[in-house]
């Protein structure tokens, strides 16, 4: 069963987008790849990229101390805090009121998808700087407009949106970055501990540099898959649907499995 068949099997149950290609940035398979979805935690990769740009410029340093707090400016005005009940990464919460290195927060943001760590990093980096990454590499359809759990902004229609194609463009940029920032970001992505989507569809031990995201009706993943016996490929899958979460994860894994089967001749997947 090919990728098109897998998508046909869930037709009418939501919105599904796929982008598949190599690190040259040229797609070999697209399905609704320009349609934006609520980004969930996939927006954390552009945040990390914006952070590393400021580290390179000297504005920030990975070893600089950041006081852990849970009070942030809302994009809709006023203040908000991250809901601890919806943050599945507890370590940052245990450091409340303490100073931790910025690099430690970045690791928590990407490898365990900490929402609190994300908003602390985003507060330093700035929403505009994070969004500028998408503006540079993406189509103009995707945007980062607020922090995680900014419920007032969400109620006002201020949302973070990403398309499969734009996340793929960001991943291609990371994959082709030969500098220290590229190395740093790729290592963070490879250390992701939430591996129920793309990594589940490829053989155990395969290096996958990926960032996923999930919320109610949302399950996304995008990454660079590096087979030992073929060229690396980039795959992004976004699902906003009525599928049970486990089924959405399985769908993404099945798409990844099909891409893996065609890794020696990815163009044949068309």
mmCIF file of N, CA, C and O in Angstrom, residues 5-42:
data_model
loop_
_atom_site.group_PDB
_atom_site.id
_atom_site.type_symbol
_atom_site.label_atom_id
_atom_site.label_comp_id
_atom_site.label_asym_id
_atom_site.label_seq_id
_atom_site.Cartn_x
_atom_site.Cartn_y
_atom_site.Cartn_z
ATOM 1 N N UNK A 5 -2.422 5.560 -1.187
ATOM 2 C CA UNK A 5 -3.437 4.627 -0.707
ATOM 3 C C UNK A 5 -3.713 4.834 0.782
ATOM 4 O O UNK A 5 -4.863 4.768 1.230
ATOM 5 N N UNK A 6 -2.665 5.055 1.556
ATOM 6 C CA UNK A 6 -2.836 5.312 2.988
ATOM 7 C C UNK A 6 -3.686 6.555 3.218
ATOM 8 O O UNK A 6 -4.571 6.565 4.086
ATOM 9 N N UNK A 7 -3.424 7.586 2.444
ATOM 10 C CA UNK A 7 -4.197 8.818 2.589
ATOM 11 C C UNK A 7 -5.628 8.650 2.101
ATOM 12 O O UNK A 7 -6.562 9.212 2.673
ATOM 13 N N UNK A 8 -5.802 7.879 1.056
ATOM 14 C CA UNK A 8 -7.157 7.598 0.577
ATOM 15 C C UNK A 8 -7.964 6.865 1.636
ATOM 16 O O UNK A 8 -9.178 7.044 1.751
ATOM 17 N N UNK A 9 -7.287 6.048 2.441
ATOM 18 C CA UNK A 9 -7.969 5.291 3.478
ATOM 19 C C UNK A 9 -8.503 6.132 4.613
ATOM 20 O O UNK A 9 -9.352 5.661 5.383
ATOM 21 N N UNK A 10 -8.009 7.386 4.744
ATOM 22 C CA UNK A 10 -8.510 8.271 5.804
ATOM 23 C C UNK A 10 -9.234 9.480 5.226
ATOM 24 O O UNK A 10 -9.551 10.427 5.946
ATOM 25 N N UNK A 11 -9.516 9.439 3.935
ATOM 26 C CA UNK A 11 -10.217 10.554 3.292
ATOM 27 C C UNK A 11 -11.551 10.806 3.978
ATOM 28 O O UNK A 11 -12.288 9.871 4.309
ATOM 29 N N UNK A 12 -11.850 12.073 4.212
ATOM 30 C CA UNK A 12 -13.101 12.451 4.847
ATOM 31 C C UNK A 12 -13.055 12.461 6.365
ATOM 32 O O UNK A 12 -14.038 12.834 7.005
ATOM 33 N N UNK A 13 -11.920 12.082 6.941
ATOM 34 C CA UNK A 13 -11.814 12.024 8.400
ATOM 35 C C UNK A 13 -11.000 13.173 8.983
ATOM 36 O O UNK A 13 -10.731 13.202 10.182
ATOM 37 N N UNK A 14 -10.624 14.109 8.132
ATOM 38 C CA UNK A 14 -9.862 15.250 8.613
ATOM 39 C C UNK A 14 -8.986 15.819 7.519
ATOM 40 O O UNK A 14 -9.214 15.588 6.327
ATOM 41 N N UNK A 15 -7.970 16.558 7.928
ATOM 42 C CA UNK A 15 -7.031 17.169 7.004
ATOM 43 C C UNK A 15 -5.670 16.522 7.205
ATOM 44 O O UNK A 15 -5.164 16.429 8.327
ATOM 45 N N UNK A 16 -5.068 16.104 6.091
ATOM 46 C CA UNK A 16 -3.807 15.376 6.144
ATOM 47 C C UNK A 16 -2.866 15.972 5.099
ATOM 48 O O UNK A 16 -3.268 16.196 3.955
ATOM 49 N N UNK A 17 -1.644 16.229 5.497
ATOM 50 C CA UNK A 17 -0.666 16.792 4.575
ATOM 51 C C UNK A 17 0.645 16.051 4.662
ATOM 52 O O UNK A 17 1.089 15.672 5.753
ATOM 53 N N UNK A 18 1.282 15.847 3.500
ATOM 54 C CA UNK A 18 2.553 15.124 3.434
ATOM 55 C C UNK A 18 3.489 15.837 2.468
ATOM 56 O O UNK A 18 3.069 16.285 1.390
ATOM 57 N N UNK A 19 4.747 15.935 2.864
ATOM 58 C CA UNK A 19 5.824 16.386 1.969
ATOM 59 C C UNK A 19 6.954 15.395 2.117
ATOM 60 O O UNK A 19 7.390 15.081 3.225
ATOM 61 N N UNK A 20 7.471 14.896 0.997
ATOM 62 C CA UNK A 20 8.574 13.949 1.003
ATOM 63 C C UNK A 20 9.572 14.345 -0.072
ATOM 64 O O UNK A 20 9.192 14.610 -1.215
ATOM 65 N N UNK A 21 10.835 14.405 0.285
ATOM 66 C CA UNK A 21 11.882 14.719 -0.675
ATOM 67 C C UNK A 21 13.248 14.527 -0.041
ATOM 68 O O UNK A 21 13.366 14.033 1.077
ATOM 69 N N UNK A 22 14.266 14.918 -0.780
ATOM 70 C CA UNK A 22 15.624 14.800 -0.268
ATOM 71 C C UNK A 22 16.129 16.165 0.205
ATOM 72 O O UNK A 22 15.400 17.158 0.161
ATOM 73 N N UNK A 23 17.384 16.198 0.641
ATOM 74 C CA UNK A 23 17.937 17.430 1.184
ATOM 75 C C UNK A 23 18.232 18.480 0.119
ATOM 76 O O UNK A 23 18.679 19.578 0.447
ATOM 77 N N UNK A 24 17.964 18.167 -1.156
ATOM 78 C CA UNK A 24 18.042 19.205 -2.184
ATOM 79 C C UNK A 24 16.801 20.092 -2.163
ATOM 80 O O UNK A 24 16.737 21.094 -2.882
ATOM 81 N N UNK A 25 15.812 19.732 -1.340
ATOM 82 C CA UNK A 25 14.614 20.549 -1.197
ATOM 83 C C UNK A 25 13.555 20.321 -2.247
ATOM 84 O O UNK A 25 12.505 20.981 -2.225
ATOM 85 N N UNK A 26 13.788 19.376 -3.167
ATOM 86 C CA UNK A 26 12.808 19.105 -4.222
ATOM 87 C C UNK A 26 11.886 17.972 -3.780
ATOM 88 O O UNK A 26 12.361 16.888 -3.431
ATOM 89 N N UNK A 27 10.578 18.183 -3.800
ATOM 90 C CA UNK A 27 9.667 17.132 -3.362
ATOM 91 C C UNK A 27 9.523 16.025 -4.399
ATOM 92 O O UNK A 27 9.586 16.278 -5.606
ATOM 93 N N UNK A 28 9.347 14.816 -3.908
ATOM 94 C CA UNK A 28 9.001 13.706 -4.794
ATOM 95 C C UNK A 28 7.555 13.270 -4.571
ATOM 96 O O UNK A 28 6.976 12.586 -5.407
ATOM 97 N N UNK A 29 6.982 13.690 -3.434
ATOM 98 C CA UNK A 29 5.578 13.400 -3.156
ATOM 99 C C UNK A 29 5.021 14.526 -2.312
ATOM 100 O O UNK A 29 5.628 14.938 -1.323
ATOM 101 N N UNK A 30 3.862 15.021 -2.723
ATOM 102 C CA UNK A 30 3.164 16.070 -1.972
ATOM 103 C C UNK A 30 1.692 15.717 -1.906
ATOM 104 O O UNK A 30 1.107 15.255 -2.880
ATOM 105 N N UNK A 31 1.092 15.960 -0.761
ATOM 106 C CA UNK A 31 -0.353 15.833 -0.617
ATOM 107 C C UNK A 31 -0.816 16.945 0.311
ATOM 108 O O UNK A 31 -0.479 16.950 1.500
ATOM 109 N N UNK A 32 -1.547 17.916 -0.219
ATOM 110 C CA UNK A 32 -2.012 19.071 0.570
ATOM 111 C C UNK A 32 -0.871 19.648 1.404
ATOM 112 O O UNK A 32 -1.056 20.025 2.567
ATOM 113 N N UNK A 33 0.312 19.736 0.805
ATOM 114 C CA UNK A 33 1.498 20.122 1.567
ATOM 115 C C UNK A 33 1.548 21.605 1.902
ATOM 116 O O UNK A 33 2.325 22.014 2.772
ATOM 117 N N UNK A 34 0.733 22.417 1.238
ATOM 118 C CA UNK A 34 0.736 23.858 1.513
ATOM 119 C C UNK A 34 -0.368 24.272 2.479
ATOM 120 O O UNK A 34 -0.419 25.435 2.883
ATOM 121 N N UNK A 35 -1.227 23.356 2.835
ATOM 122 C CA UNK A 35 -2.296 23.680 3.779
ATOM 123 C C UNK A 35 -1.699 23.789 5.179
ATOM 124 O O UNK A 35 -0.986 22.908 5.639
ATOM 125 N N UNK A 36 -1.999 24.890 5.862
ATOM 126 C CA UNK A 36 -1.462 25.058 7.210
ATOM 127 C C UNK A 36 -2.355 24.366 8.242
ATOM 128 O O UNK A 36 -3.565 24.232 8.057
ATOM 129 N N UNK A 37 -1.720 23.918 9.309
ATOM 130 C CA UNK A 37 -2.383 23.306 10.454
ATOM 131 C C UNK A 37 -1.929 24.054 11.704
ATOM 132 O O UNK A 37 -0.878 24.722 11.699
ATOM 133 N N UNK A 38 -2.678 23.916 12.784
ATOM 134 C CA UNK A 38 -2.149 24.386 14.055
ATOM 135 C C UNK A 38 -0.847 23.636 14.283
ATOM 136 O O UNK A 38 -0.788 22.407 14.203
ATOM 137 N N UNK A 39 0.214 24.370 14.565
ATOM 138 C CA UNK A 39 1.551 23.773 14.541
ATOM 139 C C UNK A 39 1.829 22.835 15.705
ATOM 140 O O UNK A 39 2.676 21.942 15.588
ATOM 141 N N UNK A 40 1.122 23.025 16.840
ATOM 142 C CA UNK A 40 1.502 22.329 18.073
ATOM 143 C C UNK A 40 3.015 22.514 18.269
ATOM 144 O O UNK A 40 3.551 23.573 17.958
ATOM 145 N N UNK A 41 3.708 21.491 18.721
ATOM 146 C CA UNK A 41 5.111 21.666 19.105
ATOM 147 C C UNK A 41 6.093 21.673 17.946
ATOM 148 O O UNK A 41 7.297 21.852 18.163
ATOM 149 N N UNK A 42 5.619 21.523 16.707
ATOM 150 C CA UNK A 42 6.562 21.606 15.594
ATOM 151 C C UNK A 42 7.137 23.010 15.455
ATOM 152 O O UNK A 42 8.204 23.179 14.854
#
